[in-house]
Amino acid sequence: MNASPRDLLESLEKHRRILILIKGSPDPDAIASSFAISSICAELGITASIVSEKKLSLPENRNFVRALKIPISYIPPEPDVNDFDAYIVTDSQSPIAAGITGKLPCAAFIDHHEPGGEEIEAEFMIQDTNAGSTSTIMALILRDLGRELDPGVMAHVATALVYGVYTDTDKYSHAGELDYEALDYLSRYSDAGLFNTISSTRLSKTTLQLLKRAVTHGQVYRDWLLAGVGYVDAEHRDSIAIIADFLIRREKTEVVVVFAVIEDSKRDRLTVDASLRSSREQIDLNEIIRGITPEGGARKFKGAYQIHLDYFSHCPDRGLFWKIVEITTVDLLKRCRDERYITELKGFYRKFRKRVRNLFGA
C-alpha cells in the first residue's frame, strides 16, 4: 500500500458528517470495507452513514448484513447531499458518483481493481491491485492504525472483512500474500460461528432457476462460454455473478460471461448486466471490458459491465427485444475473443522470430 493509514485519519478528521457510498450492486466486499471504515469514523466521533445505490439482491447478502448488524440505507437516483460534508467510496474502480462528485469532496477512495484511467481527486487514496479484495486493504489499515475498536464492534467488523476476503478471492482460491496477511490479523478478532452461519447460506430458488437456464442455453465459442439468462428482476441481479462463479469452476473454459437484461420497475430502469470470469491470470478482463464500455471494470479473474437501455423499457415485444440483446451481446463477445486470439497469435510470432534471430545470431 502506497499511502499511510495515518493519512486516512487526518483526512477523516477534517469532516464531521460523511457519506459512505456503495456504488453499483452491494457485494460482501463492498459492504464489509464500508462497514470497517464507518466503524473507524465512529471511533473518531464522526457521523458516517453507509448508503447503497442499489438494494441487496441475494438472500446470502441480506443474511450477511442482518447477522452482523451492518447499517445500510438506500438513496434515490438524485441523493440529497446537504446532510453531509464529504463522501467515501470503497471497492469500486472509480470514486466518481453521479449527483455527489463535485458537490462534496471525496474524503477517501479505497479499492483493489485495475485503475479506470480517469483522473481521481480524493483526499486519501489507496488502489492496490495486489490485494485480492478491498476488505484485505481495510484489514491491513486497521492493523497498522493500532487503534482498538470496541471488542463487540471489532468482532463484527473482523468477521465481515473475513467474509469479504472469502467471497472476493473465490473462497481463497485466488488469495495472495496480502490476503493471508490480512486473514492472520483478522483471525484474532473474528467470530468463527458467525462466519460459518453466513457462509453456509443456501442459494435462492431464483438463482438456481437462472443457473439451470445458463447451463441449458450457454454456448461455447472457442474457449469462452457465453450464457444469456433473459430478464432478471433488479432484486436478483447479483445472481448472474454467482452463476458466473459456478460456471468458471464447472466448465473447462478460459472465460465465462453470464449476461441478463435487468429490470428495475421501481426506478423504470433497464440495463444489460454482464459478469465475466477467467480461469487464467494472463487474461486481462479489464482490457476486454474497456473495449466494450466504460461502464465496468475488472481485476484478476473477475469483472463486470453494464449497458443502460432505459429507452427500451416499454418495448411491447419482450421476446424480440431479448433476442436482439442476446444476438448483439454474443456477437460482440465473439469479436472480443477473436481480437484477443489475433493479438495472442501476433505475440507468438514476434517471440518466435526473436528466438530464430537469437539462434542464428541475426
Short mmCIF file of C-alpha atoms in Angstrom, two decimals:
data_model
loop_
_atom_site.label_atom_id
_atom_site.label_comp_id
_atom_site.label_asym_id
_atom_site.label_seq_id
_atom_site.Cartn_x
_atom_site.Cartn_y
_atom_site.Cartn_z
CA MET A 1 0.00 0.00 0.00
CA ASN A 2 1.43 3.34 -1.06
CA ALA A 3 -0.44 5.57 1.40
CA SER A 4 -0.14 5.73 5.17
CA PRO A 5 -3.16 4.73 7.28
CA ARG A 6 -2.32 7.74 9.46
CA ASP A 7 -3.09 9.90 6.44
CA LEU A 8 -6.56 8.36 6.42
CA LEU A 9 -7.19 9.56 9.96
CA GLU A 10 -6.10 13.08 9.01
CA SER A 11 -8.48 13.07 6.06
CA LEU A 12 -11.42 11.74 8.08
CA GLU A 13 -10.90 14.20 10.93
CA LYS A 14 -11.40 17.13 8.56
CA HIS A 15 -15.10 16.21 8.37
CA ARG A 16 -17.97 15.63 10.78
CA ARG A 17 -20.66 14.01 8.59
CA ILE A 18 -19.54 11.51 5.96
CA LEU A 19 -21.50 9.60 3.35
CA ILE A 20 -20.00 6.16 2.67
CA LEU A 21 -21.30 5.24 -0.77
CA ILE A 22 -21.59 1.68 -2.09
CA LYS A 23 -21.64 2.04 -5.87
CA GLY A 24 -23.45 -0.47 -8.03
CA SER A 25 -24.73 -3.74 -6.65
CA PRO A 26 -23.64 -4.17 -3.00
CA ASP A 27 -21.50 -7.30 -2.64
CA PRO A 28 -19.88 -8.58 0.59
CA ASP A 29 -16.50 -6.96 -0.15
CA ALA A 30 -18.03 -3.50 -0.69
CA ILE A 31 -20.30 -3.91 2.35
CA ALA A 32 -17.51 -5.17 4.65
CA SER A 33 -15.00 -2.48 3.66
CA SER A 34 -17.66 0.24 4.06
CA PHE A 35 -18.59 -1.19 7.47
CA ALA A 36 -14.94 -1.13 8.56
CA ILE A 37 -14.37 2.49 7.60
CA SER A 38 -17.68 3.55 9.19
CA SER A 39 -16.51 1.92 12.44
CA ILE A 40 -13.26 3.88 12.27
CA CYS A 41 -15.31 7.06 11.81
CA ALA A 42 -17.48 6.20 14.80
CA GLU A 43 -14.37 5.67 16.96
CA LEU A 44 -13.22 9.16 15.92
CA GLY A 45 -16.59 10.70 16.81
CA ILE A 46 -17.53 11.26 13.15
CA THR A 47 -21.07 10.59 11.95
CA ALA A 48 -20.86 8.21 8.99
CA SER A 49 -23.76 6.72 7.05
CA ILE A 50 -23.42 3.72 4.72
CA VAL A 51 -25.73 4.13 1.75
CA SER A 52 -26.11 1.98 -1.35
CA GLU A 53 -27.18 2.87 -4.85
CA LYS A 54 -28.98 -0.47 -5.12
CA LYS A 55 -30.70 -2.83 -2.72
CA LEU A 56 -29.29 -6.16 -1.65
CA SER A 57 -30.48 -8.75 -4.16
CA LEU A 58 -29.16 -12.06 -2.80
CA PRO A 59 -30.53 -13.82 0.29
CA GLU A 60 -26.98 -14.66 1.40
CA ASN A 61 -26.01 -10.97 1.29
CA ARG A 62 -29.12 -9.96 3.21
CA ASN A 63 -28.30 -12.65 5.78
CA PHE A 64 -24.71 -11.35 5.96
CA VAL A 65 -25.89 -7.79 6.72
CA ARG A 66 -28.53 -8.94 9.19
CA ALA A 67 -26.24 -11.32 11.10
CA LEU A 68 -23.54 -8.68 11.58
CA LYS A 69 -25.97 -5.80 12.19
CA ILE A 70 -24.48 -3.67 9.40
CA PRO A 71 -26.48 -0.43 8.98
CA ILE A 72 -27.18 0.23 5.28
CA SER A 73 -29.74 2.60 3.79
CA TYR A 74 -30.63 3.26 0.17
CA ILE A 75 -30.54 6.51 -1.77
CA PRO A 76 -32.81 7.85 -4.52
CA PRO A 77 -31.38 8.49 -8.02
CA GLU A 78 -30.65 12.11 -7.01
CA PRO A 79 -29.39 11.96 -3.40
CA ASP A 80 -29.65 14.93 -1.05
CA VAL A 81 -26.07 15.81 -0.15
CA ASN A 82 -26.93 18.62 2.25
CA ASP A 83 -26.69 16.29 5.26
CA PHE A 84 -23.01 15.52 4.56
CA ASP A 85 -19.75 17.40 4.15
CA ALA A 86 -17.74 14.63 2.41
CA TYR A 87 -18.10 11.16 0.92
CA ILE A 88 -16.12 7.92 0.72
CA VAL A 89 -16.10 5.16 -1.91
CA THR A 90 -14.66 1.68 -1.39
CA ASP A 91 -14.48 -1.33 -3.72
CA SER A 92 -15.20 0.49 -6.96
CA GLN A 93 -12.96 1.21 -9.92
CA SER A 94 -13.74 4.94 -9.67
CA PRO A 95 -14.90 7.27 -6.87
CA ILE A 96 -16.94 9.36 -9.32
CA ALA A 97 -20.61 9.29 -8.29
CA ALA A 98 -23.48 10.98 -10.12
CA GLY A 99 -25.13 13.70 -8.07
CA ILE A 100 -22.35 13.62 -5.44
CA THR A 101 -18.98 14.23 -7.11
CA GLY A 102 -18.46 17.97 -7.50
CA LYS A 103 -20.89 18.72 -4.67
CA LEU A 104 -18.93 17.02 -1.89
CA PRO A 105 -15.19 16.36 -1.53
CA CYS A 106 -14.09 12.72 -1.66
CA ALA A 107 -12.52 12.11 1.75
CA ALA A 108 -11.25 8.63 0.84
CA PHE A 109 -11.15 6.20 -2.06
CA ILE A 110 -10.03 2.62 -1.31
CA ASP A 111 -10.07 -0.13 -3.93
CA HIS A 112 -8.27 -3.18 -5.36
CA HIS A 113 -9.38 -3.12 -9.02
CA GLU A 114 -7.32 -2.06 -12.02
CA PRO A 115 -7.39 1.77 -12.35
CA GLY A 116 -10.12 3.07 -14.63
CA GLY A 117 -7.91 5.61 -16.37
CA GLU A 118 -9.65 8.81 -15.29
CA GLU A 119 -8.08 11.47 -13.07
CA ILE A 120 -9.03 10.80 -9.46
CA GLU A 121 -9.40 13.50 -6.84
CA ALA A 122 -9.51 12.19 -3.29
CA GLU A 123 -8.01 13.43 -0.03
CA PHE A 124 -6.87 9.88 0.75
CA MET A 125 -6.44 7.12 -1.82
CA ILE A 126 -5.28 3.51 -1.91
CA GLN A 127 -5.80 1.48 -5.07
CA ASP A 128 -3.77 -1.71 -4.62
CA THR A 129 -4.21 -4.43 -7.26
CA ASN A 130 -2.01 -6.81 -5.28
CA ALA A 131 -4.86 -7.26 -2.81
CA GLY A 132 -7.50 -9.86 -3.64
CA SER A 133 -10.21 -7.71 -2.05
CA THR A 134 -10.83 -4.25 -0.66
CA SER A 135 -11.54 -5.99 2.66
CA THR A 136 -7.88 -7.05 2.63
CA ILE A 137 -6.79 -3.41 2.38
CA MET A 138 -9.16 -2.31 5.15
CA ALA A 139 -7.92 -5.11 7.45
CA LEU A 140 -4.31 -4.01 6.97
CA ILE A 141 -5.30 -0.38 7.57
CA LEU A 142 -6.95 -1.39 10.87
CA ARG A 143 -3.87 -3.36 11.84
CA ASP A 144 -1.43 -0.57 11.02
CA LEU A 145 -3.51 2.10 12.77
CA GLY A 146 -3.04 0.25 16.05
CA ARG A 147 -6.30 1.69 17.40
CA GLU A 148 -8.62 -0.55 19.39
CA LEU A 149 -12.29 -0.61 18.43
CA ASP A 150 -14.95 -1.71 20.91
CA PRO A 151 -14.48 -5.52 21.23
CA GLY A 152 -18.06 -6.27 20.16
CA VAL A 153 -17.79 -3.95 17.16
CA MET A 154 -14.38 -5.34 16.25
CA ALA A 155 -15.71 -8.91 16.27
CA HIS A 156 -18.40 -7.97 13.75
CA VAL A 157 -16.06 -5.84 11.61
CA ALA A 158 -13.40 -8.56 11.52
CA THR A 159 -15.95 -11.24 10.64
CA ALA A 160 -17.34 -9.04 7.87
CA LEU A 161 -13.86 -8.45 6.46
CA VAL A 162 -13.03 -12.16 6.53
CA TYR A 163 -16.22 -12.82 4.57
CA GLY A 164 -15.30 -10.03 2.14
CA VAL A 165 -11.90 -11.65 1.51
CA TYR A 166 -13.52 -15.10 1.29
CA THR A 167 -16.04 -14.11 -1.39
CA ASP A 168 -13.82 -11.86 -3.49
CA THR A 169 -10.98 -14.40 -3.68
CA ASP A 170 -13.42 -17.18 -4.64
CA LYS A 171 -13.20 -18.97 -1.29
CA TYR A 172 -9.45 -18.18 -1.00
CA SER A 173 -8.61 -19.96 -4.30
CA HIS A 174 -7.15 -16.70 -5.66
CA ALA A 175 -5.85 -15.34 -2.36
CA GLY A 176 -2.36 -13.88 -2.34
CA GLU A 177 0.25 -12.82 0.18
CA LEU A 178 -1.57 -9.65 1.29
CA ASP A 179 -4.85 -11.54 1.71
CA TYR A 180 -3.28 -14.14 4.01
CA GLU A 181 -1.53 -11.37 5.92
CA ALA A 182 -4.92 -9.72 6.46
CA LEU A 183 -6.58 -13.01 7.42
CA ASP A 184 -3.85 -13.67 10.00
CA TYR A 185 -4.67 -10.35 11.67
CA LEU A 186 -8.45 -10.76 11.42
CA SER A 187 -8.36 -14.28 12.89
CA ARG A 188 -7.61 -12.77 16.32
CA TYR A 189 -10.95 -10.96 16.41
CA SER A 190 -13.44 -12.63 14.03
CA ASP A 191 -16.31 -14.83 15.19
CA ALA A 192 -15.95 -18.28 13.59
CA GLY A 193 -19.52 -19.27 14.48
CA LEU A 194 -20.99 -16.20 12.80
CA PHE A 195 -18.79 -16.69 9.75
CA ASN A 196 -19.91 -20.32 9.37
CA THR A 197 -23.55 -19.28 9.64
CA ILE A 198 -23.14 -16.61 6.96
CA SER A 199 -21.04 -18.67 4.54
CA SER A 200 -23.41 -21.66 4.65
CA THR A 201 -26.45 -19.74 3.38
CA ARG A 202 -28.11 -21.71 0.59
CA LEU A 203 -28.65 -20.26 -2.87
CA SER A 204 -32.10 -18.84 -3.55
CA LYS A 205 -34.64 -20.61 -5.75
CA THR A 206 -34.35 -17.80 -8.32
CA THR A 207 -30.56 -18.18 -8.55
CA LEU A 208 -30.90 -21.93 -9.06
CA GLN A 209 -33.50 -21.40 -11.81
CA LEU A 210 -31.24 -18.92 -13.59
CA LEU A 211 -28.30 -21.30 -13.21
CA LYS A 212 -30.31 -24.03 -14.95
CA ARG A 213 -31.11 -21.58 -17.77
CA ALA A 214 -27.43 -20.66 -18.14
CA VAL A 215 -26.35 -24.30 -18.29
CA THR A 216 -29.12 -25.13 -20.79
CA HIS A 217 -28.69 -22.15 -23.13
CA GLY A 218 -24.99 -21.37 -22.75
CA GLN A 219 -22.87 -21.68 -25.89
CA VAL A 220 -19.15 -22.30 -26.19
CA TYR A 221 -17.15 -20.19 -28.65
CA ARG A 222 -13.51 -21.25 -28.90
CA ASP A 223 -12.53 -21.32 -25.21
CA TRP A 224 -15.22 -18.91 -23.98
CA LEU A 225 -18.63 -19.85 -22.53
CA LEU A 226 -21.35 -17.26 -23.25
CA ALA A 227 -24.63 -17.59 -21.35
CA GLY A 228 -27.59 -15.24 -21.58
CA VAL A 229 -30.27 -15.88 -18.95
CA GLY A 230 -33.01 -13.49 -20.11
CA TYR A 231 -34.86 -10.98 -17.96
CA VAL A 232 -33.92 -10.71 -14.29
CA ASP A 233 -35.57 -8.52 -11.67
CA ALA A 234 -33.23 -5.99 -10.05
CA GLU A 235 -33.75 -7.72 -6.69
CA HIS A 236 -31.92 -10.76 -8.09
CA ARG A 237 -29.26 -9.07 -10.22
CA ASP A 238 -26.39 -10.47 -8.15
CA SER A 239 -27.44 -13.96 -9.23
CA ILE A 240 -25.57 -13.58 -12.52
CA ALA A 241 -22.27 -13.09 -10.65
CA ILE A 242 -22.96 -16.20 -8.54
CA ILE A 243 -23.71 -18.18 -11.71
CA ALA A 244 -20.52 -16.96 -13.39
CA ASP A 245 -18.52 -18.08 -10.33
CA PHE A 246 -20.14 -21.51 -10.51
CA LEU A 247 -19.62 -21.98 -14.25
CA ILE A 248 -15.93 -21.00 -14.30
CA ARG A 249 -15.29 -23.78 -11.75
CA ARG A 250 -17.52 -26.30 -13.54
CA GLU A 251 -16.70 -25.77 -17.21
CA LYS A 252 -13.33 -26.31 -18.91
CA THR A 253 -13.19 -22.85 -20.48
CA GLU A 254 -10.84 -19.90 -20.11
CA VAL A 255 -13.57 -17.26 -19.89
CA VAL A 256 -17.21 -17.35 -18.79
CA VAL A 257 -19.61 -14.48 -19.50
CA VAL A 258 -23.12 -14.53 -17.98
CA PHE A 259 -25.44 -11.71 -19.01
CA ALA A 260 -29.05 -10.66 -18.50
CA VAL A 261 -31.48 -7.80 -19.00
CA ILE A 262 -32.01 -6.33 -15.53
CA GLU A 263 -35.42 -4.75 -14.88
CA ASP A 264 -35.84 -2.20 -12.10
CA SER A 265 -39.54 -1.35 -12.29
CA LYS A 266 -39.43 0.95 -9.25
CA ARG A 267 -36.97 3.26 -10.98
CA ASP A 268 -38.12 2.50 -14.52
CA ARG A 269 -34.59 1.36 -15.37
CA LEU A 270 -33.39 -1.25 -17.85
CA THR A 271 -29.80 -2.44 -18.24
CA VAL A 272 -27.76 -5.26 -19.66
CA ASP A 273 -25.55 -6.61 -16.88
CA ALA A 274 -22.68 -8.98 -17.66
CA SER A 275 -20.38 -10.84 -15.26
CA LEU A 276 -17.05 -12.13 -16.60
CA ARG A 277 -14.81 -14.76 -15.04
CA SER A 278 -11.49 -16.17 -16.23
CA SER A 279 -9.51 -19.24 -15.25
CA ARG A 280 -6.17 -17.76 -16.37
CA GLU A 281 -4.35 -14.90 -14.66
CA GLN A 282 -2.90 -13.77 -18.00
CA ILE A 283 -6.33 -12.85 -19.40
CA ASP A 284 -6.91 -9.11 -18.98
CA LEU A 285 -10.65 -8.88 -18.35
CA ASN A 286 -10.35 -5.17 -17.66
CA GLU A 287 -8.99 -4.55 -21.16
CA ILE A 288 -11.77 -6.67 -22.66
CA ILE A 289 -14.45 -4.75 -20.78
CA ARG A 290 -12.94 -1.35 -21.60
CA GLY A 291 -13.12 -2.34 -25.26
CA ILE A 292 -16.89 -2.72 -24.84
CA THR A 293 -17.93 0.09 -22.48
CA PRO A 294 -16.53 2.47 -19.84
CA GLU A 295 -19.34 1.32 -17.51
CA GLY A 296 -17.47 -1.52 -15.89
CA GLY A 297 -14.11 -2.90 -14.91
CA ALA A 298 -12.23 -5.90 -13.63
CA ARG A 299 -9.38 -7.28 -11.61
CA LYS A 300 -7.65 -10.64 -11.96
CA PHE A 301 -10.10 -13.46 -12.68
CA LYS A 302 -13.36 -11.47 -12.49
CA GLY A 303 -15.11 -8.38 -13.83
CA ALA A 304 -18.45 -6.90 -14.86
CA TYR A 305 -20.02 -4.27 -17.08
CA GLN A 306 -23.39 -2.61 -17.52
CA ILE A 307 -25.16 -1.08 -20.53
CA HIS A 308 -28.09 1.31 -19.93
CA LEU A 309 -31.19 0.65 -22.05
CA ASP A 310 -33.85 2.81 -20.36
CA TYR A 311 -35.18 3.96 -23.74
CA PHE A 312 -36.39 0.40 -24.41
CA SER A 313 -38.05 -0.19 -21.02
CA HIS A 314 -41.50 -0.01 -22.64
CA CYS A 315 -40.76 -2.16 -25.69
CA PRO A 316 -44.03 -4.06 -26.38
CA ASP A 317 -42.34 -7.23 -27.66
CA ARG A 318 -40.22 -8.58 -24.81
CA GLY A 319 -39.29 -11.77 -26.63
CA LEU A 320 -38.00 -9.92 -29.69
CA PHE A 321 -36.13 -7.38 -27.55
CA TRP A 322 -34.33 -10.12 -25.59
CA LYS A 323 -33.41 -11.85 -28.84
CA ILE A 324 -31.84 -8.62 -30.12
CA VAL A 325 -29.91 -8.16 -26.87
CA GLU A 326 -28.74 -11.78 -26.87
CA ILE A 327 -27.63 -11.82 -30.52
CA THR A 328 -25.85 -8.47 -30.19
CA THR A 329 -24.10 -9.38 -26.94
CA VAL A 330 -22.97 -12.80 -28.17
CA ASP A 331 -21.69 -11.35 -31.46
CA LEU A 332 -19.81 -8.59 -29.61
CA LEU A 333 -18.21 -11.06 -27.20
CA LYS A 334 -17.22 -13.38 -30.05
CA ARG A 335 -15.45 -10.47 -31.75
CA CYS A 336 -13.69 -9.67 -28.46
CA ARG A 337 -12.48 -13.27 -28.32
CA ASP A 338 -11.31 -13.18 -31.96
CA GLU A 339 -9.43 -9.92 -31.46
CA ARG A 340 -7.71 -11.38 -28.42
CA TYR A 341 -6.85 -14.53 -30.40
CA ILE A 342 -5.26 -12.44 -33.18
CA THR A 343 -3.30 -10.43 -30.61
CA GLU A 344 -2.04 -13.64 -29.00
CA LEU A 345 -1.07 -15.02 -32.42
CA LYS A 346 0.91 -11.88 -33.28
CA GLY A 347 2.66 -12.07 -29.94
CA PHE A 348 3.57 -15.72 -30.56
CA TYR A 349 5.07 -14.93 -33.97
CA ARG A 350 7.06 -12.00 -32.55
CA LYS A 351 8.55 -14.25 -29.88
CA PHE A 352 9.20 -16.99 -32.46
CA ARG A 353 11.05 -14.60 -34.82
CA LYS A 354 13.11 -13.25 -31.92
CA ARG A 355 14.15 -16.77 -30.92
CA VAL A 356 15.11 -17.60 -34.51
CA ARG A 357 17.22 -14.41 -34.80
CA ASN A 358 18.94 -15.19 -31.49
CA LEU A 359 19.56 -18.77 -32.59
CA PHE A 360 21.30 -17.79 -35.82
CA GLY A 361 22.88 -14.62 -34.47
CA ALA A 362 20.87 -12.40 -36.88
#
